[in-house]
Short mmCIF file of C-alpha atoms and ligand atoms in Angstrom, two decimals:
data_model
loop_
_atom_site.label_atom_id
_atom_site.label_comp_id
_atom_site.label_asym_id
_atom_site.label_seq_id
_atom_site.Cartn_x
_atom_site.Cartn_y
_atom_site.Cartn_z
CA MET A 1 136.56 76.60 92.53
CA TYR A 2 135.54 77.14 96.14
CA ALA A 3 132.44 79.19 96.89
CA ASP A 4 132.66 82.40 98.92
CA ILE A 5 129.36 81.49 100.53
CA LEU A 6 127.20 78.37 100.65
CA ILE A 7 123.60 78.49 101.85
CA HIS A 8 122.45 74.96 102.52
CA SER A 9 119.82 72.70 104.08
CA ALA A 10 116.86 74.94 103.19
CA ASP A 11 113.61 73.08 103.81
CA MET A 12 112.44 74.59 100.55
CA MET A 13 114.45 76.64 98.09
CA ALA A 14 112.27 78.35 95.46
CA THR A 15 114.58 78.76 92.48
CA MET A 16 112.03 80.30 90.04
CA MET A 17 114.13 78.69 87.28
CA GLY A 18 113.09 78.58 83.65
CA HIS A 19 111.42 81.98 83.24
CA SER A 20 114.43 84.17 82.52
CA GLY A 21 113.71 84.35 78.78
CA CYS A 22 110.02 85.28 79.04
CA PRO A 23 107.93 86.29 82.04
CA ALA A 24 105.78 83.56 83.57
CA ARG A 25 102.11 83.64 82.65
CA GLY A 26 99.01 81.50 83.21
CA GLU A 27 99.83 78.24 84.93
CA GLY A 28 103.52 79.06 84.55
CA MET A 29 103.10 81.57 87.38
CA SER A 30 102.68 78.62 89.78
CA GLU A 31 105.97 77.00 88.76
CA ILE A 32 108.51 78.00 91.36
CA SER A 33 110.88 75.05 90.69
CA PRO A 34 111.44 74.21 94.36
CA ILE A 35 114.34 72.15 95.69
CA LYS A 36 113.93 70.26 98.94
CA ASP A 37 116.97 70.43 101.21
CA GLY A 38 118.17 73.11 98.81
CA ALA A 39 121.59 74.72 98.55
CA VAL A 40 123.11 77.56 96.57
CA ALA A 41 126.78 78.44 96.18
CA ILE A 42 128.01 81.93 95.28
CA ARG A 43 131.44 83.08 94.17
CA GLU A 44 132.50 86.62 93.30
CA GLY A 45 128.91 87.77 93.52
CA LYS A 46 127.48 85.21 91.12
CA ILE A 47 125.69 81.91 91.60
CA THR A 48 128.04 79.04 90.72
CA ALA A 49 126.00 76.01 91.74
CA ILE A 50 122.50 75.13 92.80
CA GLY A 51 120.94 71.83 93.87
CA THR A 52 120.37 69.72 96.95
CA THR A 53 122.73 70.10 99.90
CA GLU A 54 124.10 66.64 99.22
CA GLU A 55 124.81 67.45 95.56
CA LEU A 56 126.60 70.69 96.36
CA LEU A 57 128.69 69.22 99.14
CA ALA A 58 129.67 66.33 96.86
CA GLY A 59 130.57 68.88 94.18
CA GLY A 60 133.41 70.12 96.37
CA CYS A 61 132.48 73.80 96.49
CA VAL A 62 133.38 74.17 100.17
CA GLY A 63 136.89 75.40 100.87
CA PRO A 64 138.56 76.61 104.07
CA GLU A 65 137.33 80.17 103.55
CA THR A 66 133.77 79.35 102.47
CA ILE A 67 131.13 80.90 104.71
CA GLN A 68 128.41 78.34 105.34
CA ILE A 69 124.88 79.31 106.36
CA CYS A 70 122.44 76.65 107.45
CA ALA A 71 118.83 77.36 106.41
CA LYS A 72 117.28 74.32 108.10
CA GLY A 73 113.62 74.92 108.91
CA LYS A 74 113.60 77.94 106.57
CA VAL A 75 112.58 78.92 103.06
CA VAL A 76 115.15 80.36 100.63
CA THR A 77 114.12 82.55 97.69
CA PRO A 78 115.68 85.01 95.27
CA GLY A 79 115.90 88.59 96.58
CA PHE A 80 112.65 90.47 95.99
CA VAL A 81 112.53 92.87 93.06
CA ASP A 82 110.29 95.91 93.64
CA PRO A 83 109.49 97.12 90.10
CA HIS A 84 107.51 100.28 90.93
CA THR A 85 108.50 102.86 93.55
CA HIS A 86 108.57 106.62 93.94
CA VAL A 87 111.07 106.69 96.83
CA ILE A 88 113.12 109.73 95.77
CA TYR A 89 111.50 112.64 97.64
CA ALA A 90 111.61 114.65 100.85
CA GLY A 91 108.83 115.17 103.38
CA SER A 92 105.68 113.25 104.18
CA ARG A 93 101.92 113.72 103.91
CA GLU A 94 100.36 112.40 107.10
CA ASN A 95 98.43 115.68 107.23
CA GLU A 96 96.29 114.32 104.35
CA LEU A 97 95.07 111.38 106.40
CA SER A 98 92.24 113.34 108.03
CA LEU A 99 91.06 114.57 104.61
CA LYS A 100 91.10 111.02 103.32
CA LEU A 101 89.14 109.79 106.33
CA LYS A 102 86.54 112.48 105.62
CA GLY A 103 86.19 110.96 102.15
CA VAL A 104 87.99 113.62 100.11
CA PRO A 105 89.09 111.78 96.91
CA TYR A 106 92.80 111.41 96.07
CA LEU A 107 92.53 113.51 92.90
CA GLU A 108 90.57 116.22 94.74
CA ILE A 109 93.45 116.64 97.20
CA LEU A 110 95.77 117.00 94.17
CA LYS A 111 93.43 119.57 92.56
CA GLN A 112 93.58 121.63 95.76
CA GLY A 113 97.38 121.80 95.39
CA GLY A 114 98.08 118.97 97.84
CA GLY A 115 98.97 115.35 97.08
CA ILE A 116 101.83 114.99 94.59
CA LEU A 117 102.19 118.81 94.40
CA SER A 118 102.74 119.01 98.14
CA THR A 119 105.65 116.53 97.85
CA VAL A 120 106.97 118.50 94.86
CA ARG A 121 107.20 121.55 97.15
CA SER A 122 108.84 119.73 100.08
CA THR A 123 111.33 118.06 97.73
CA LYS A 124 112.24 121.36 96.03
CA GLN A 125 112.91 122.95 99.42
CA ALA A 126 115.21 120.12 100.53
CA THR A 127 118.95 119.94 99.90
CA ASP A 128 120.49 117.04 97.97
CA GLU A 129 121.80 115.68 101.27
CA GLU A 130 118.36 115.81 102.90
CA ILE A 131 116.68 114.02 100.00
CA LYS A 132 119.40 111.38 99.95
CA ALA A 133 119.31 110.85 103.71
CA GLN A 134 115.53 110.40 103.73
CA THR A 135 115.61 108.14 100.66
CA SER A 136 118.49 106.07 102.08
CA ARG A 137 116.43 105.34 105.15
CA ARG A 138 113.58 104.08 103.00
CA LEU A 139 115.99 101.96 100.94
CA GLN A 140 117.48 100.49 104.11
CA THR A 141 113.98 99.54 105.29
CA MET A 142 113.26 98.00 101.88
CA LEU A 143 116.48 95.98 102.11
CA SER A 144 115.58 94.70 105.57
CA LEU A 145 112.25 93.54 104.12
CA GLY A 146 113.97 91.57 101.36
CA THR A 147 114.15 93.96 98.41
CA THR A 148 117.51 93.63 96.64
CA THR A 149 116.63 95.39 93.34
CA ALA A 150 114.16 98.24 92.82
CA GLU A 151 112.90 100.63 90.24
CA VAL A 152 112.72 104.31 91.26
CA LYS A 153 110.70 106.97 89.43
CA SER A 154 111.39 110.67 89.37
CA GLY A 155 108.27 112.85 89.28
CA TYR A 156 108.42 115.10 92.34
CA GLY A 157 110.38 117.71 90.38
CA LEU A 158 108.18 118.67 87.42
CA THR A 159 110.81 121.04 86.01
CA LEU A 160 113.77 120.06 83.86
CA GLU A 161 116.20 121.06 86.59
CA GLU A 162 114.43 119.30 89.45
CA GLU A 163 113.75 116.13 87.46
CA MET A 164 117.42 115.97 86.46
CA ARG A 165 118.39 116.43 90.09
CA ALA A 166 116.15 113.53 91.14
CA LEU A 167 117.64 111.24 88.48
CA ARG A 168 121.17 112.26 89.48
CA LEU A 169 120.43 111.52 93.14
CA ILE A 170 118.98 108.11 92.23
CA LYS A 171 122.26 107.31 90.42
CA GLU A 172 124.32 108.46 93.41
CA LEU A 173 122.21 106.33 95.75
CA ASP A 174 122.55 103.39 93.37
CA ASN A 175 126.32 103.66 93.81
CA GLU A 176 126.30 104.34 97.54
CA GLN A 177 123.90 101.78 99.01
CA VAL A 178 123.17 98.08 98.57
CA ILE A 179 119.94 97.85 96.54
CA ASP A 180 120.44 97.96 92.75
CA LEU A 181 118.29 100.77 91.36
CA VAL A 182 116.73 101.17 87.92
CA SER A 183 115.71 104.74 87.06
CA THR A 184 112.50 105.88 85.42
CA PHE A 185 111.79 109.42 84.27
CA MET A 186 108.25 110.36 85.29
CA GLY A 187 108.00 114.09 84.64
CA ALA A 188 104.40 113.40 83.61
CA HIS A 189 103.32 112.76 87.20
CA ALA A 190 101.12 115.85 87.71
CA VAL A 191 100.49 119.16 85.98
CA PRO A 192 102.21 121.87 88.06
CA PRO A 193 100.67 125.31 88.72
CA GLY A 194 101.20 127.77 85.87
CA TYR A 195 100.49 125.27 83.09
CA ASN A 196 97.47 123.57 81.63
CA GLU A 197 97.77 119.92 80.64
CA GLU A 198 98.53 120.66 77.00
CA GLU A 199 101.16 123.27 77.80
CA PHE A 200 102.91 121.00 80.27
CA THR A 201 102.75 118.06 77.86
CA ASN A 202 104.38 120.24 75.18
CA TYR A 203 107.04 121.37 77.68
CA LEU A 204 107.84 117.75 78.56
CA ILE A 205 108.02 116.69 74.91
CA ASN A 206 109.99 119.65 73.56
CA ASP A 207 112.16 120.82 76.44
CA VAL A 208 112.48 118.07 79.02
CA LEU A 209 112.54 114.62 77.40
CA PRO A 210 115.37 115.39 74.91
CA GLN A 211 117.58 116.69 77.74
CA ILE A 212 116.79 113.77 80.01
CA ALA A 213 117.66 111.43 77.13
CA ALA A 214 120.94 113.30 76.58
CA GLN A 215 121.76 113.09 80.30
CA GLY A 216 121.33 109.29 80.01
CA GLN A 217 120.31 108.67 83.60
CA ALA A 218 116.89 107.06 83.05
CA GLU A 219 116.16 103.73 81.38
CA PHE A 220 112.37 104.01 81.38
CA CYS A 221 109.78 106.74 80.87
CA ASP A 222 106.43 106.56 82.69
CA VAL A 223 103.23 108.68 82.58
CA PHE A 224 100.34 109.03 85.05
CA CYS A 225 97.60 108.36 82.46
CA GLU A 226 94.37 109.18 84.28
CA PRO A 227 91.38 111.39 83.45
CA GLY A 228 92.09 114.73 85.15
CA VAL A 229 95.87 114.23 85.11
CA PHE A 230 97.27 113.15 81.70
CA SER A 231 94.68 112.14 79.10
CA LEU A 232 95.11 109.20 76.75
CA ASN A 233 96.13 111.62 74.03
CA SER A 234 98.76 113.45 76.11
CA SER A 235 100.08 110.14 77.49
CA GLU A 236 100.43 108.73 74.00
CA ARG A 237 102.25 111.84 72.77
CA ILE A 238 104.72 111.76 75.67
CA LEU A 239 105.39 108.03 75.41
CA ALA A 240 105.73 108.15 71.62
CA LYS A 241 108.39 110.85 71.97
CA ALA A 242 110.12 108.85 74.72
CA LYS A 243 110.18 105.81 72.45
CA GLN A 244 111.82 107.86 69.68
CA LEU A 245 114.46 108.86 72.22
CA HIS A 246 115.06 105.16 73.05
CA PHE A 247 113.52 105.04 76.49
CA LYS A 248 111.76 101.83 77.48
CA LEU A 249 108.16 102.53 78.44
CA LYS A 250 105.86 102.15 81.42
CA ILE A 251 102.44 103.60 82.13
CA HIS A 252 100.26 104.22 85.20
CA ALA A 253 96.95 103.17 83.68
CA ASP A 254 93.30 102.74 84.68
CA GLU A 255 94.03 103.33 88.37
CA LEU A 256 91.09 105.46 89.46
CA ALA A 257 88.78 105.47 86.43
CA PRO A 258 88.33 103.10 83.47
CA ALA A 259 89.69 105.10 80.56
CA GLY A 260 91.30 102.77 78.04
CA GLY A 261 94.75 102.96 79.64
CA ALA A 262 95.38 99.23 79.28
CA GLU A 263 94.41 99.42 75.61
CA LEU A 264 96.89 102.27 75.12
CA ALA A 265 99.60 100.29 76.95
CA ALA A 266 99.06 97.42 74.52
CA LYS A 267 98.98 99.73 71.50
CA LEU A 268 102.34 101.25 72.50
CA LYS A 269 103.72 97.80 73.47
CA VAL A 270 105.06 99.20 76.75
CA THR A 271 107.15 96.92 78.96
CA SER A 272 104.66 97.19 81.81
CA ALA A 273 101.33 98.76 82.70
CA GLU A 274 100.80 99.58 86.35
CA HIS A 275 97.81 99.77 88.73
CA LEU A 276 95.06 98.62 86.28
CA LEU A 277 92.30 98.48 88.91
CA GLN A 278 89.75 99.60 86.37
CA ALA A 279 91.16 97.84 83.29
CA SER A 280 88.44 96.60 80.92
CA ASP A 281 88.10 93.04 79.60
CA GLU A 282 89.25 94.30 76.20
CA GLY A 283 92.21 96.04 77.82
CA ILE A 284 93.22 92.86 79.64
CA ALA A 285 92.96 90.82 76.42
CA ALA A 286 95.09 93.41 74.62
CA LEU A 287 97.79 93.31 77.34
CA ALA A 288 97.90 89.52 77.06
CA LYS A 289 98.19 89.68 73.28
CA GLN A 290 101.14 92.07 73.40
CA GLY A 291 102.85 90.38 76.37
CA VAL A 292 102.68 93.58 78.45
CA ILE A 293 103.44 92.88 82.11
CA ALA A 294 100.79 94.02 84.59
CA VAL A 295 102.47 95.50 87.67
CA LEU A 296 99.81 95.34 90.38
CA LEU A 297 99.99 97.44 93.54
CA PRO A 298 97.68 96.06 96.21
CA SER A 299 99.16 98.20 99.01
CA THR A 300 97.94 101.26 97.08
CA SER A 301 94.42 99.84 96.85
CA PHE A 302 94.57 99.01 100.54
CA ASN A 303 95.78 102.49 101.47
CA LEU A 304 93.26 104.29 99.25
CA ALA A 305 90.67 102.36 101.32
CA LYS A 306 88.15 102.00 98.52
CA ASN A 307 87.81 98.21 98.55
CA SER A 308 88.79 98.11 94.94
CA TYR A 309 91.56 95.79 93.77
CA ALA A 310 92.94 94.90 90.34
CA ARG A 311 91.36 91.85 88.69
CA ALA A 312 94.46 89.72 88.91
CA ARG A 313 92.65 86.40 88.40
CA ALA A 314 91.12 87.62 85.14
CA MET A 315 94.56 88.83 84.05
CA ILE A 316 96.25 85.53 84.86
CA SER A 317 93.48 83.55 83.10
CA ALA A 318 93.84 85.78 80.07
CA GLY A 319 97.60 85.11 80.00
CA VAL A 320 98.86 88.49 81.22
CA PRO A 321 102.18 88.12 83.09
CA VAL A 322 101.61 89.64 86.54
CA ALA A 323 104.23 91.32 88.76
CA LEU A 324 103.75 92.99 92.15
CA ALA A 325 105.28 96.15 93.63
CA THR A 326 104.96 98.43 96.64
CA ASP A 327 104.39 101.71 94.72
CA SER A 328 106.24 103.14 97.74
CA ASN A 329 105.36 106.85 97.80
CA PRO A 330 104.31 109.46 100.38
CA GLY A 331 100.67 109.64 99.25
CA SER A 332 98.94 106.53 97.98
CA SER A 333 101.31 103.89 99.39
CA PRO A 334 103.59 104.95 102.25
CA THR A 335 105.20 101.55 102.80
CA GLU A 336 108.42 99.78 101.84
CA SER A 337 107.16 96.27 102.50
CA MET A 338 107.14 93.59 99.82
CA PRO A 339 106.04 91.00 102.44
CA LEU A 340 102.93 93.13 103.08
CA VAL A 341 102.33 93.32 99.31
CA ILE A 342 102.55 89.51 99.14
CA THR A 343 99.94 89.14 101.88
CA LEU A 344 97.57 91.65 100.26
CA ALA A 345 98.06 90.03 96.85
CA CYS A 346 97.06 86.64 98.21
CA LEU A 347 94.09 87.91 100.24
CA TYR A 348 92.66 90.49 97.83
CA LEU A 349 94.06 89.71 94.39
CA ARG A 350 93.52 86.00 95.12
CA LEU A 351 97.00 85.00 94.05
CA THR A 352 98.36 81.75 95.41
CA PRO A 353 101.61 82.06 97.40
CA GLU A 354 103.47 80.52 94.43
CA GLU A 355 102.00 83.07 92.01
CA ALA A 356 102.78 85.91 94.39
CA LEU A 357 106.38 84.74 94.70
CA THR A 358 106.71 84.64 90.90
CA ALA A 359 105.25 88.15 90.79
CA VAL A 360 107.82 89.60 93.23
CA THR A 361 110.85 87.86 91.74
CA ILE A 362 111.23 86.80 88.11
CA ASN A 363 108.22 88.65 86.67
CA ALA A 364 109.19 91.78 88.59
CA ALA A 365 112.71 91.46 87.15
CA HIS A 366 111.22 91.29 83.64
CA ALA A 367 109.15 94.41 84.37
CA ILE A 368 112.38 96.40 84.83
CA GLY A 369 114.43 94.68 82.14
CA LYS A 370 116.73 92.83 84.55
CA SER A 371 115.63 89.21 84.14
CA ASN A 372 119.09 88.29 82.83
CA LEU A 373 120.65 89.30 86.16
CA VAL A 374 118.14 88.79 88.99
CA GLY A 375 114.76 87.30 89.90
CA SER A 376 115.74 83.63 90.04
CA LEU A 377 118.39 81.38 91.52
CA GLU A 378 120.24 80.09 88.48
CA VAL A 379 123.92 79.57 87.71
CA GLY A 380 125.43 82.79 86.37
CA LYS A 381 122.85 85.10 87.94
CA GLN A 382 123.63 87.58 90.69
CA GLY A 383 123.87 85.99 94.15
CA ASP A 384 120.85 87.84 95.61
CA VAL A 385 119.22 85.48 98.08
CA LEU A 386 116.79 85.68 101.00
CA ILE A 387 116.59 83.36 103.95
CA LEU A 388 113.03 83.62 105.23
CA ASP A 389 112.24 82.58 108.77
CA VAL A 390 109.10 80.72 107.69
CA PRO A 391 108.55 76.93 107.74
CA ASN A 392 106.88 76.81 104.32
CA LEU A 393 105.69 79.12 101.55
CA ASN A 394 102.08 79.37 102.76
CA TYR A 395 103.35 80.89 105.98
CA LEU A 396 104.77 83.89 104.09
CA PRO A 397 101.42 85.58 103.23
CA TYR A 398 99.67 83.99 106.19
CA HIS A 399 101.59 85.68 108.99
CA PHE A 400 101.67 89.39 108.32
CA GLY A 401 102.70 92.66 109.93
CA SER A 402 106.14 91.52 111.04
CA ASN A 403 109.29 90.88 109.07
CA PRO A 404 109.73 87.29 107.81
CA VAL A 405 113.22 88.03 106.47
CA GLU A 406 116.04 86.51 108.50
CA ARG A 407 118.95 87.32 106.22
CA VAL A 408 119.51 89.22 103.01
CA ILE A 409 122.43 88.19 100.81
CA LYS A 410 123.36 90.62 98.02
CA ARG A 411 125.94 89.51 95.45
CA GLY A 412 127.09 86.82 97.85
CA ARG A 413 127.49 89.08 100.90
CA VAL A 414 125.26 89.04 103.96
CA VAL A 415 124.00 92.64 103.95
CA TRP A 416 121.21 92.40 106.50
CA SER A 417 120.51 90.00 109.29
CA ALA A 418 117.67 89.90 111.80
CA CYS A 419 120.03 88.65 114.52
CA THR A 420 122.48 91.54 114.36
CA SER A 421 120.22 94.47 113.55
CA SER A 422 118.97 96.55 116.42
O1 NIG B 501 101.46 105.50 91.73
N1 NIG B 501 99.39 107.56 90.80
C1 NIG B 501 100.32 108.37 90.75
N2 NIG B 501 101.46 108.34 91.43
C2 NIG B 501 101.63 107.63 92.66
C3 NIG B 501 101.21 108.42 93.84
C4 NIG B 501 102.14 109.50 94.14
C5 NIG B 501 101.75 110.36 95.33
O2 NIG B 501 100.58 110.39 95.76
O3 NIG B 501 102.67 111.03 95.81
C6 NIG B 501 100.99 106.27 92.55
O4 NIG B 501 100.05 105.93 93.27
FE1 FE B 502 103.05 104.78 91.14
#
């Protein structure tokens, strides 16, 4: 069978093979299974062959219609998977920058009715079309920076109606644009005016979660577990109910204060625990024991400007599988850039480039339950491939602030190219 597209002659092709069953951990995070002079063939959206250029050419996959792309002098990787974003919203919060520079803490801005609540207001005021247009732009930027699959959380609605609208719009965008989207319900993102924490937790458990489950438009449920937002007890109640309703679970834990969030994540056996800047040694050991994936968000640490980063090295030594994400949102991480996240992860989380690549591909795919489809270049997986205009893998984190992506191939189609975009 002839391939629709053959990418060949890559100086280095990082296949990330061998981790589709279980996320990579410990030394496994350094195994990127590279192929020198690598080639990958794709037919009808799926990878049909992988190997050296010589092997694939000898295998006879090139027919008269096969598009051939030469990646000489370049690095080829799977498409990036961004497993933690909040991109469905309208508006922006650059007005909060001056407060932040004056040292007003993130949660103080929220307490004053700003922060997440400010985006809740701007999103409520926007039409479906406005939210979709603004979100599409962000998704297009993400695609140009190499993201081919992403998770998106609701959480700027905070009422049944508005949360359902957000999840519906995520589904529509999933159908209408290139990036594959995985939806997470995050009604427990902030306590809106008119409720105390307990009342809003009860509302989510009794009135919102069952309806969201019935609507069937979210795979995961997530909670902002943080002293002053949702306590351990409220978080556990919400996630326990979500589990009963067959959601898969995620948790924002130990971001701003050490509060036993990692321990709770392990107790509930969530798929992934996110942020974890303040996770305790016991919490890290518990995550490792339960195989919970740590989704680390160094662009959020960078943007909160507190010189505090998650203890990724301790997590990797303990055997916690680590993934990386942008946390793209209008407050704590207004960026779409996985390449920036890779640079920050190497410089401040002390990941090697190989570990960082594992964290943005196969481990990120595991964090959103899609490791059977994406995250590595293996026969049968989706043909989501990046051609990076870098001479070797070290160059990827090393040179930052510009876009290293030369071409994005999604299901075997070139969907973005540096040469043709204006
Ligand atoms: O993951 N921590 C809570 N939620 C987001 C921030 C959302 C916002 O500030 O709008 C986060 O950092
Ligand atoms: Fe987040």
